[in-house]
Coordinates of C-alpha atoms and ligand atoms in Angstrom, one line a residue:
X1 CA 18.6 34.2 -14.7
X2 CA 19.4 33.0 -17.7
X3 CA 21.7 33.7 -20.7
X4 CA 19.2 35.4 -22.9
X5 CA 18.0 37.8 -19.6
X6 CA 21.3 38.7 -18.5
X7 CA 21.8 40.0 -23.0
X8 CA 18.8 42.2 -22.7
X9 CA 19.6 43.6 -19.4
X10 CA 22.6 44.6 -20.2
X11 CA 21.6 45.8 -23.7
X12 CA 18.7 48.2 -21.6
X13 CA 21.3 49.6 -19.6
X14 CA 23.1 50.7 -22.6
X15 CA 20.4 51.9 -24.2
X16 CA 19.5 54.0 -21.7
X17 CA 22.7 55.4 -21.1
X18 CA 23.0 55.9 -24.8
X19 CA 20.2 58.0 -24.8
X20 CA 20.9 59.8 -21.7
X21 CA 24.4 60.5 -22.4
X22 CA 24.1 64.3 -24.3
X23 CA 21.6 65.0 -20.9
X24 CA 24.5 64.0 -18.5
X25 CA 27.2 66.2 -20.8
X26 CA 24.5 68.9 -21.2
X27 CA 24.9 69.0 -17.0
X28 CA 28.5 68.8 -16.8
X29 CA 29.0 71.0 -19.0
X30 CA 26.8 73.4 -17.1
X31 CA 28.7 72.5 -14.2
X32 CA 31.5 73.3 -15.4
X33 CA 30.9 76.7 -16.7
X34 CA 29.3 77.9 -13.5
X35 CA 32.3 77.6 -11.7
X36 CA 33.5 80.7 -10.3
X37 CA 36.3 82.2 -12.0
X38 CA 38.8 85.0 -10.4
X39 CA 37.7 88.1 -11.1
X40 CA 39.5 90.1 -13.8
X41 CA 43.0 92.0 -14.1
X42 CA 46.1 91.3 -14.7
X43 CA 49.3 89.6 -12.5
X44 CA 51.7 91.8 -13.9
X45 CA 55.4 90.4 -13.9
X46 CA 56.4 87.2 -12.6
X47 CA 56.5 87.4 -8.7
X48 CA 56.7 91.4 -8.2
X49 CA 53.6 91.8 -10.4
X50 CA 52.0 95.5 -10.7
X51 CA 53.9 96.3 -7.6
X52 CA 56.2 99.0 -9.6
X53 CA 53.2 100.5 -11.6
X54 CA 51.3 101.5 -8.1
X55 CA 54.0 102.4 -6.2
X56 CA 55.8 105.0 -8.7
X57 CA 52.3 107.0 -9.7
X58 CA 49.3 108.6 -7.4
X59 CA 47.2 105.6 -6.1
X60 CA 44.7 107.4 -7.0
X61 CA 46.0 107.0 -11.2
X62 CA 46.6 103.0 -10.9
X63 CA 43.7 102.2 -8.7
X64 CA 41.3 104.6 -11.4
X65 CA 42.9 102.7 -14.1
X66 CA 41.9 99.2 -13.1
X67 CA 38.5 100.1 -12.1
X68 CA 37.8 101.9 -15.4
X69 CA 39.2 98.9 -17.1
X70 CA 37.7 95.9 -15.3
X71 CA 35.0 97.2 -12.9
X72 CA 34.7 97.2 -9.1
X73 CA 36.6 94.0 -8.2
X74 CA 39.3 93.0 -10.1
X75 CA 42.8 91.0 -9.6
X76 CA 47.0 92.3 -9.2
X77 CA 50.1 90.8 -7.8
X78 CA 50.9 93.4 -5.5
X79 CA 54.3 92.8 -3.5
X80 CA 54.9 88.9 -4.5
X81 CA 51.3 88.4 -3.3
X82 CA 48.1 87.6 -4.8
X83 CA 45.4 90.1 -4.4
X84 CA 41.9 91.0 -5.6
X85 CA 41.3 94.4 -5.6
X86 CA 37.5 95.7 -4.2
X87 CA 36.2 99.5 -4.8
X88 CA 32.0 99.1 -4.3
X89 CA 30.7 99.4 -0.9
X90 CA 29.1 96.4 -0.8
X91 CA 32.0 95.3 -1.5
X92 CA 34.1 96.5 1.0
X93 CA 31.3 95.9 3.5
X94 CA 31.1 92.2 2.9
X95 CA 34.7 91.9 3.6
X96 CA 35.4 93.5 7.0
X97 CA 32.0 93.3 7.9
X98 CA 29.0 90.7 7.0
X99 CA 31.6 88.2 6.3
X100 CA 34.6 89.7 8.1
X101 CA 34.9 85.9 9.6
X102 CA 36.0 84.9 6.1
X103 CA 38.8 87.1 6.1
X104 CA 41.7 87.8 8.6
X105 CA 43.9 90.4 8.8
X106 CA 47.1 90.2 7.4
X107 CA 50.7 91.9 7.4
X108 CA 54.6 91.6 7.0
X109 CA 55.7 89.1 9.3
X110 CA 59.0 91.9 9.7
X111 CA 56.7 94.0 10.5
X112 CA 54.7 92.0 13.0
X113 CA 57.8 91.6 14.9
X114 CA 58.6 95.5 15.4
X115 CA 55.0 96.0 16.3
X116 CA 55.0 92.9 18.6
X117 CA 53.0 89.7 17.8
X118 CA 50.3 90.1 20.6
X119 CA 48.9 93.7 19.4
X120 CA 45.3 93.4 18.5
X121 CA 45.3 94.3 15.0
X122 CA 47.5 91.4 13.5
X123 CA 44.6 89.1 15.8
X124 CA 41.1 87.9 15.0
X125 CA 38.2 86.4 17.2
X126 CA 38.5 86.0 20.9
X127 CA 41.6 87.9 21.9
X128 CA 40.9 90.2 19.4
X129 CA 37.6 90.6 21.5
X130 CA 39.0 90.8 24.5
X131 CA 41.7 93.6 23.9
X132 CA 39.7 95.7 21.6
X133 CA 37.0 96.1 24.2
X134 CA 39.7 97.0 26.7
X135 CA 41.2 99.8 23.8
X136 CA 37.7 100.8 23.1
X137 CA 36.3 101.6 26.4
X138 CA 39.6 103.6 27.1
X139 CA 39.0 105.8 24.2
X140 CA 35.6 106.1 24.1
X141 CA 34.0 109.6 24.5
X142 CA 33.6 108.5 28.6
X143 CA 37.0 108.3 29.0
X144 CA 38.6 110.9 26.5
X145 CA 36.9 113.8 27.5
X146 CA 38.8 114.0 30.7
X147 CA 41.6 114.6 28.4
X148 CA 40.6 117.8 26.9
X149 CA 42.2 119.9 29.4
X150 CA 45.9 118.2 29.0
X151 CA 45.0 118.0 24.9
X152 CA 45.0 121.9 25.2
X153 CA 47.8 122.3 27.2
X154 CA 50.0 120.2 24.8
X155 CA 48.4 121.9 21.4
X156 CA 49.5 125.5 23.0
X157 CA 53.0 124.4 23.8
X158 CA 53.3 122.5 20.5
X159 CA 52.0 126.2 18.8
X160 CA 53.9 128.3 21.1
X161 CA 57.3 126.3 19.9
X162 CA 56.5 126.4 16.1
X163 CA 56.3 130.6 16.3
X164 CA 59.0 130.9 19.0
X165 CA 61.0 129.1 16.4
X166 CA 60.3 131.9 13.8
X167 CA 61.7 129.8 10.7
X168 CA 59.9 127.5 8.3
X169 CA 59.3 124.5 10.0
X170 CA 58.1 121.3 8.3
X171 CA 54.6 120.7 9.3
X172 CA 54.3 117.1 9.6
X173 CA 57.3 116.6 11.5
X174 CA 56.0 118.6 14.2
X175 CA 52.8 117.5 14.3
X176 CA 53.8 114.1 14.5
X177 CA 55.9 115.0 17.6
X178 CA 52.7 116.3 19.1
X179 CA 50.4 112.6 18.0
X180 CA 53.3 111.1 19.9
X181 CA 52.5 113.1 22.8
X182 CA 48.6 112.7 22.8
X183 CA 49.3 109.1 22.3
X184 CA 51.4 108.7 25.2
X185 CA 48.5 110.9 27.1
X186 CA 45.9 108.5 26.2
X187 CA 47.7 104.9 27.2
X188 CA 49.8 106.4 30.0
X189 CA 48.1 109.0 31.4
X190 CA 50.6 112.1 32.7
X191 CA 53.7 110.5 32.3
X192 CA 57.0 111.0 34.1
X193 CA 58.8 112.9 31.5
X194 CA 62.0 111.2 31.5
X195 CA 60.1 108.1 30.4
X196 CA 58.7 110.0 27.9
X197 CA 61.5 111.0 26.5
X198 CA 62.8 107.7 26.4
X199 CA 59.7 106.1 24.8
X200 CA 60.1 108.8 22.0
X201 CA 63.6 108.2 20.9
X202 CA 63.5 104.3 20.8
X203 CA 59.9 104.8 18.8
X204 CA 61.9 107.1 16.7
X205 CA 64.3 104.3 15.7
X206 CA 61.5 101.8 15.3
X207 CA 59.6 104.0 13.0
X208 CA 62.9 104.2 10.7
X209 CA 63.1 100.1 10.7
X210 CA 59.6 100.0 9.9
X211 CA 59.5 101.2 6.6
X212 CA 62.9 100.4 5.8
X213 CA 64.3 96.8 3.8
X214 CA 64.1 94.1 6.8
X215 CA 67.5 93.4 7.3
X216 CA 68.6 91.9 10.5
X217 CA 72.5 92.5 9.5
X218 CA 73.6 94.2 12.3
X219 CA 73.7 98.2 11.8
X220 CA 70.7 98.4 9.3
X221 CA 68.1 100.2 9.9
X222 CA 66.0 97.1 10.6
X223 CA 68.3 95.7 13.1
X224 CA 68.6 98.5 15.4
X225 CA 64.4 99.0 15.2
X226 CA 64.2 95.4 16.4
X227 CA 66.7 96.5 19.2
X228 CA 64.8 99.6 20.1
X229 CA 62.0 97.9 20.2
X230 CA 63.5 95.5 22.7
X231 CA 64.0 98.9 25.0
X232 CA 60.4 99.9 24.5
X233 CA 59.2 97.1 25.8
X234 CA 61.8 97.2 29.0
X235 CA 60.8 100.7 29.8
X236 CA 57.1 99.7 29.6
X237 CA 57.8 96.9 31.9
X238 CA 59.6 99.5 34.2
X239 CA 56.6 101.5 34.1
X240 CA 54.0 99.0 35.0
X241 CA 56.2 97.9 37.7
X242 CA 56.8 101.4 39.4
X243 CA 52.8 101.2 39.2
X244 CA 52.0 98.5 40.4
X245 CA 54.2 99.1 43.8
X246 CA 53.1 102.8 43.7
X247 CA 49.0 101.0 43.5
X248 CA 48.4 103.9 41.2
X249 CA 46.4 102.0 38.8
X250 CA 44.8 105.1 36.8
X251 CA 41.4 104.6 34.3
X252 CA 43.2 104.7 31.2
X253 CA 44.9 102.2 28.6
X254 CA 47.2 100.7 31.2
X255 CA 45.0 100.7 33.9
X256 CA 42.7 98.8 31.8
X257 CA 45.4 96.2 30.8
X258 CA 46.5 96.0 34.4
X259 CA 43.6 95.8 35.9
X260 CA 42.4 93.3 33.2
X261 CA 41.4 89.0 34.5
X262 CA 39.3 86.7 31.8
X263 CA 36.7 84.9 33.0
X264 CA 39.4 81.7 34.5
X265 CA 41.3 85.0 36.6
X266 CA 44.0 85.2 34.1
X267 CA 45.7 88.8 33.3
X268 CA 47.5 90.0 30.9
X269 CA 51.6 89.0 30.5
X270 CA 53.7 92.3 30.0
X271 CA 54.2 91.0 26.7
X272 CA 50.9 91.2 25.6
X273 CA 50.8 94.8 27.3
X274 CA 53.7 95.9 26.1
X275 CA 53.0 95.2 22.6
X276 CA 49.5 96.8 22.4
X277 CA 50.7 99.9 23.9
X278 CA 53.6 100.3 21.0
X279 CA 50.6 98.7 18.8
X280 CA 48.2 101.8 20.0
X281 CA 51.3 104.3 20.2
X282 CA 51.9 103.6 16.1
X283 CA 48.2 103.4 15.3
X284 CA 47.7 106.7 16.8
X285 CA 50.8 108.8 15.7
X286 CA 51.2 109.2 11.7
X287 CA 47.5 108.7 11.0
X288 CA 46.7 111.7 13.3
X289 CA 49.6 113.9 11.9
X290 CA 49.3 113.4 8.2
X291 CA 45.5 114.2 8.4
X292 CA 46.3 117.6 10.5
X293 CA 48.7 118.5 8.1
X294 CA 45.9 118.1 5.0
X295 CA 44.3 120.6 7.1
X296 CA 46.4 122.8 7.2
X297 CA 46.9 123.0 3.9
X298 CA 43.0 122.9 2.6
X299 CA 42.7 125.9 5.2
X300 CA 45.3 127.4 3.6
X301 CA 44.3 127.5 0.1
X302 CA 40.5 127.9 1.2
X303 CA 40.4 131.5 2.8
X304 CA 36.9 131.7 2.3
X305 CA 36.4 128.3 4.4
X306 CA 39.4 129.9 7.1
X307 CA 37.3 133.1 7.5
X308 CA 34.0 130.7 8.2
X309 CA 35.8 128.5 10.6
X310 CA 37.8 131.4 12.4
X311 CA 33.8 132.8 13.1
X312 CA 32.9 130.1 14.3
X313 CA 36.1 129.0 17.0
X314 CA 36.4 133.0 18.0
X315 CA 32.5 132.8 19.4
X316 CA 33.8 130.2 21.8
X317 CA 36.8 131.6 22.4
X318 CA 35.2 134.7 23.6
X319 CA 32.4 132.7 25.6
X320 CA 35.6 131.3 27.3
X321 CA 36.6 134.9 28.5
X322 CA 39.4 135.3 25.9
X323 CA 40.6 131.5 26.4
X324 CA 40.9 131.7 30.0
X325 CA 38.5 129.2 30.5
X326 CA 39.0 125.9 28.9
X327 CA 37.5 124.2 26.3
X328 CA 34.4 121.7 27.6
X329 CA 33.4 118.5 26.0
X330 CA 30.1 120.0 24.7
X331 CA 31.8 123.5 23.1
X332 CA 34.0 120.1 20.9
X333 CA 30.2 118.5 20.3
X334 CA 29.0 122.0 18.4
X335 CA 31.6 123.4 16.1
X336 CA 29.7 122.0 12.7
X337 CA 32.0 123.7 10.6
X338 CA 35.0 123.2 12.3
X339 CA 33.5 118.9 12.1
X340 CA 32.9 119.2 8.4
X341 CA 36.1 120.2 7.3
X342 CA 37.5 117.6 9.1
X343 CA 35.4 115.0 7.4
X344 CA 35.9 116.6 3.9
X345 CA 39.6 117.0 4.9
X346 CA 39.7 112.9 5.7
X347 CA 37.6 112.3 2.8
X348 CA 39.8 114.4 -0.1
X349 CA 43.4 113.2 1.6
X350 CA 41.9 109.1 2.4
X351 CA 45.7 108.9 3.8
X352 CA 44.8 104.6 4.8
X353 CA 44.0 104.2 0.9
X354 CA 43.2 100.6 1.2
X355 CA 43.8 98.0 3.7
X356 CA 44.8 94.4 3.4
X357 CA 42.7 91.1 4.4
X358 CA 43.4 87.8 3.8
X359 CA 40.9 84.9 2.4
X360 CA 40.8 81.7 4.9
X361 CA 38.6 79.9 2.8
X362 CA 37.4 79.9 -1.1
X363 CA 35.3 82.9 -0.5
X364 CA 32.7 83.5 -3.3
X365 CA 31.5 87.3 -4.4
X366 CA 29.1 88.3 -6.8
X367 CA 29.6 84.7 -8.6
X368 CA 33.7 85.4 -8.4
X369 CA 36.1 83.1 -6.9
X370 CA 38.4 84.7 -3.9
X371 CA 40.4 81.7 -3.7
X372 CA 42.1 80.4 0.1
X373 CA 45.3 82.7 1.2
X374 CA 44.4 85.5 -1.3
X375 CA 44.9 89.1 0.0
X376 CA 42.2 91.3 -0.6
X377 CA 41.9 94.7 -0.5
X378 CA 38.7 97.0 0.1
X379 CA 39.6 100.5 -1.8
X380 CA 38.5 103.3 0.8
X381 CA 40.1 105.9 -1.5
X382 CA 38.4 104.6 -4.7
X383 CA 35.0 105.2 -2.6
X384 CA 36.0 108.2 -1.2
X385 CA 36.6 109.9 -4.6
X386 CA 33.5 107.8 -6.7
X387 CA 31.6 110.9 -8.6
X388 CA 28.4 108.4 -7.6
X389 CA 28.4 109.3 -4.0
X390 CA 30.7 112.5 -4.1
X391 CA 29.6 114.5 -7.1
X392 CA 33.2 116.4 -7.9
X393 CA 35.5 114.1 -6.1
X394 CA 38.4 116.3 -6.4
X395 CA 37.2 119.7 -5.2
X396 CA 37.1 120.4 -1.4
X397 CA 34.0 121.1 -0.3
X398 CA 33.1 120.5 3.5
X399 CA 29.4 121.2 2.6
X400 CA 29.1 118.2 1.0
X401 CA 28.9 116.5 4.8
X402 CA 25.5 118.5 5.7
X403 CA 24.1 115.6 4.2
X404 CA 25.4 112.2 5.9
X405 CA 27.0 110.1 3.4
X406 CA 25.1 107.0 1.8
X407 CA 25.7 103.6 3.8
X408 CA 29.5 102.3 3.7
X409 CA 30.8 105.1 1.3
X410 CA 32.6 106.8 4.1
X411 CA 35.3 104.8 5.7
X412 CA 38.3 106.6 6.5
X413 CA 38.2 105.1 10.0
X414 CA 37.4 101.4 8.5
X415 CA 34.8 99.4 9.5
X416 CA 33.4 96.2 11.2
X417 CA 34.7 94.3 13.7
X418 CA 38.7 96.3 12.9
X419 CA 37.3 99.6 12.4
X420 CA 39.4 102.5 14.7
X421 CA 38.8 102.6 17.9
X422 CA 41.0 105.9 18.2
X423 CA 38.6 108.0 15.6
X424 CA 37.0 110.1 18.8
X425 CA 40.5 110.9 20.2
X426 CA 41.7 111.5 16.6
X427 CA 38.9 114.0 16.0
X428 CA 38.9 115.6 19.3
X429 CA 42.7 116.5 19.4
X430 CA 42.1 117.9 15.8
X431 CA 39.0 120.2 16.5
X432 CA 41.2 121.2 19.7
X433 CA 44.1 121.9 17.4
X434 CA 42.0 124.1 15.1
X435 CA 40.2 126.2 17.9
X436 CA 43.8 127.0 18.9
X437 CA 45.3 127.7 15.6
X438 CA 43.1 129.7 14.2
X439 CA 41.9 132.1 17.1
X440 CA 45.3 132.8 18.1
X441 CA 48.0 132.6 15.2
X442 CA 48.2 132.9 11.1
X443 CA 50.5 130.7 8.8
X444 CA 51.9 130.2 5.6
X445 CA 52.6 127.3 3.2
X446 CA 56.7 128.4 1.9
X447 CA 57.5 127.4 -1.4
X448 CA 55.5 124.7 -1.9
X449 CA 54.2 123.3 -5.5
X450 CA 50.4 122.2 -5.0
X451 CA 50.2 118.9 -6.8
X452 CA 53.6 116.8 -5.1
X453 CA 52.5 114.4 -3.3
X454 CA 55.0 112.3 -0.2
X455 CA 54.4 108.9 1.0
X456 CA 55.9 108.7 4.6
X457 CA 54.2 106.0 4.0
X458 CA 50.4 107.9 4.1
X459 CA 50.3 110.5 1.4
X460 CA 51.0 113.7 2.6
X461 CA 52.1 117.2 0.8
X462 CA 55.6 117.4 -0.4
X463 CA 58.4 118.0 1.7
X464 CA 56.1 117.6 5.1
X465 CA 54.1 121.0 3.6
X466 CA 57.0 124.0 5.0
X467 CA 55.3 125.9 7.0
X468 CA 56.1 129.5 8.9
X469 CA 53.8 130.5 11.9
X470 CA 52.8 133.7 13.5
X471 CA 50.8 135.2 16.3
X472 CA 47.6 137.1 15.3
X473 CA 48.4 140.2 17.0
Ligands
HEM1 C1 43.1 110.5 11.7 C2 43.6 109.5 12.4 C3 43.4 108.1 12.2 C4 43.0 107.4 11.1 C5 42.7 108.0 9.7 C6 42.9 106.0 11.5 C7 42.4 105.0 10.6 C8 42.3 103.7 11.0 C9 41.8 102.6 10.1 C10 41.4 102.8 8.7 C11 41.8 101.5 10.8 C12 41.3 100.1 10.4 C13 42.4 99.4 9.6 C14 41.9 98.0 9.1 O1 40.7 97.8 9.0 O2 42.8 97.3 8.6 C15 42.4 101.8 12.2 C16 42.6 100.8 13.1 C17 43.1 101.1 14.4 N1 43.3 102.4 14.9 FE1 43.2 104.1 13.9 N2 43.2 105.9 12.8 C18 43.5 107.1 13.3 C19 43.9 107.4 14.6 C20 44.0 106.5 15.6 C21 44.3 106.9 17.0 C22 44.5 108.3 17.5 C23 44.4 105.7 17.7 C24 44.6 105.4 19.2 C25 44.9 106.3 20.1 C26 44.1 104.6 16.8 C27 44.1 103.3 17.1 C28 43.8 102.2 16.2 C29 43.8 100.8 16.5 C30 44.3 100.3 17.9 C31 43.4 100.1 15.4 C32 43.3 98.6 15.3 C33 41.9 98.2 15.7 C34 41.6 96.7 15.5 O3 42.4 96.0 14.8 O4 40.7 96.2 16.1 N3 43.9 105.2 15.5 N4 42.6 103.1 12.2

């Protein structure tokens, strides 16, 4: 090629790049903008963020704030972390369920280590799998309504001791004393009660560490959780030893760990056991007694509802010759009311407000950016009390459930592939609970100022909601 070619080739290829040049821009430009952006908010202070602003007010207050101010996903610094904030349904669903492989579950390393590492809820995908089927099919209706008989048995001795008592007593205490129990009932089966005794004072310890500052100094509260801990786990090993020689593998939780071999033959270690029973054991016991306390309360100031109920339980109780006969799985299956306060009573209180996930990927939602190692939170609470899907959020109205809720606006048990597996057992021991209460004995809240609120750490009325108990004569 000559000189003169080589000019005018070179001269088209400027030309044309010359002329194409505002197209390419135009495109980049384009490009550009279209990149997702986090959603709004605001990150608050450097490192502890808004973590002061929703921790010293109602969650309900901060959570309402943000929504009104930036819509149904938006971004905080919660606890040194980044997090984007998610109160839709849709929402919530994509995260812990259409795209729940997206997103792994996420907590306090200090607190992973009092719970113990190998417990199913700090795991995704195959162990996950593996361990939840085991918790599941021990809880499932199958396997819980054998425990009806020994459910009643503890609820009448629990009731029995709050009137014997005759003093104000504070509700949730107590009624976290008996979650302990029906929680030990449903992993152990009857336990010796030595053991049980045990098991309940080292939990006791751990539960302080838990929501204490994780200090392993020794003498803080966190140091001697760790230690108790330690203890749990020996007795449990003790346990499944005595089993094993005594070959008294039972059909509940441990059974179903002991008896467990993965497709290769392998079992379980003790470790593994030991840490999804304490795992189980602290899943089952606050969640169960902060709700029952609610309802005690919402019976309390609803007469009207208490009259309906009591109607309702006293039929059974005299189908059951005066309670001589126990309760049976199907009389639990037909007290509508009875269900619906429940629901309305999990709805109103929403005591797992939100729940945390983490991002293992850029994730993209509704054209925002979720960036890699971001928490995010799906707002049950912010659903639960939406006007849109439960006209007069803040009154108590059980009625409301005669009509099931709209897809994914109900969620007080989670959902997807994380969701409780203890929600039967949960709702069984507090319809048995009622049918006692409220056939046999009265109460009254003492002193008690309706709008305080206590985090132990699930919302629940002030001061544990004093309570004095008395036979119906
Ligand atoms: C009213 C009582 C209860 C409430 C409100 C409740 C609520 C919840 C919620 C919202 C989750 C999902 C958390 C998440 O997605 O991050 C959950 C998980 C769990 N719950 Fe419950 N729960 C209750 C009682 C129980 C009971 C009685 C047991 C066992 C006996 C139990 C065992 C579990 C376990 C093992 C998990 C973890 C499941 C997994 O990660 O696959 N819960 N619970």
């Amino acid at each position: 090629m000559d000189i003169i070619a080589i000019l005018f080739y070179t001269f088209l290829f400027l030309l044309i790049t010359l002329l194409l040049y505002p197209f390419i821009m135009k495109h980049n430009k384009h490009r550009a903008t279209s990149k997702p952006k986090v959603p709004p908010g605001s990150m608050g202070w450097p490192y502890i963020g808004e973590t002061l602003q929703l921790y010293s007010q109602h969650p309900n207050t901060f959570f309402a704030s943000k929504q009104k101010r930036y819509g149904e996903i938006f971004k905080t610094r919660i606890l040194g972390c980044q997090c984007v904030m998610l109160a839709s349904p849709e929402a919530a669903r994509f995260v812990l369920v259409t795209h729940s492989h997206l997103f792994k579950p996420t907590y306090p390393k200090s607190k992973e280590k009092l719970i113990g590492s190998s417990a199913l809820f700090f795991h995704q995908g195959d162990y996950h799998t593996r361990i939840r089927k085991l918790v599941q099919t021990s809880l499932s209706p199958e396997s819980i309504k054998k425990l009806i008989p020994y459910i009643e048995t503890q609820v009448i001795s629990s009731l029995d001791s709050w009137v014997s008592t005759g003093q104000v007593i504070n509700a949730f205490h107590e009624l976290k004393k008996f979650s302990f129990n029906i929680g030990i009932l449903s992993v152990f089966g009857n336990l010796e009660g030595n053991y049980r005794e045990q098991l309940k004072e080292n939990y006791n310890i751990v539960e302080k560490g838990y929501n204490s500052f994780p200090n392993r100094i020794p003498g803080t509260a966190y140091s001697k959780a760790l230690l108790a801990r330690q203890r749990i786990r020996e007795i449990i090993s003790e346990i499944i030893c005595k089993k094993k020689e005594q070959r008294l593998i039972e059909k509940n939780l441990l059974g179903n760990f002991l008896n467990y071999k993965d497709e290769n033959g392998q079992t379980l270690t003790d470790e593994e056991i030991a840490d999804n029973v304490i795992g189980v054991l602290f899943a089952a016991q606050d969640t169960t007694a902060s709700v029952l306390t609610w309802i005690l309360k919402y019976l309390h100031d609803h007469q009207k509802l208490l009259e309906a109920i009591k109607t309702e339980q006293m039929s059974i109780y005299e189908a059951n010759e005066g309670g001589k006969m126990p309760l049976s799985w199907g009389q639990t299956r037909n007290m509508p009311i009875t269900h619906r306060v429940i629901l309305e009573s999990l709805r109103m209180a929403s005591i797992i407000s939100f729940t945390f996930r983490e991002a293992v990927v850029d994730v993209v939602y509704k054209g925002y950016l979720i960036p890699k190692g971001w928490k995010v939170m799906p707002l049950f609470r912010n659903i639960h009390h939406n006007p849109d899907f439960y006209p007069a959020p803040h009154n108590f109205d059980p009625s409301r459930f005669e009509v099931t809720p709209k897809p994914n606006t109900f969620m007080p048990f989670g959902n997807g592939v994380h969701s409780c597996p203890g929600n039967e057992l949960a709702k069984l021991n507090m319809l048995i609970l009622i049918h006692h209460l409220v056939t046999k004995f009265r109460w009254e809240v003492a002193g008690y100022n309706q709008s305080e609120v206590q985090y132990s750490p699930f919302p629940v009325p002030m001061h544990g909601l004093p309570t004095r108990f008395w036979r119906d004569e």
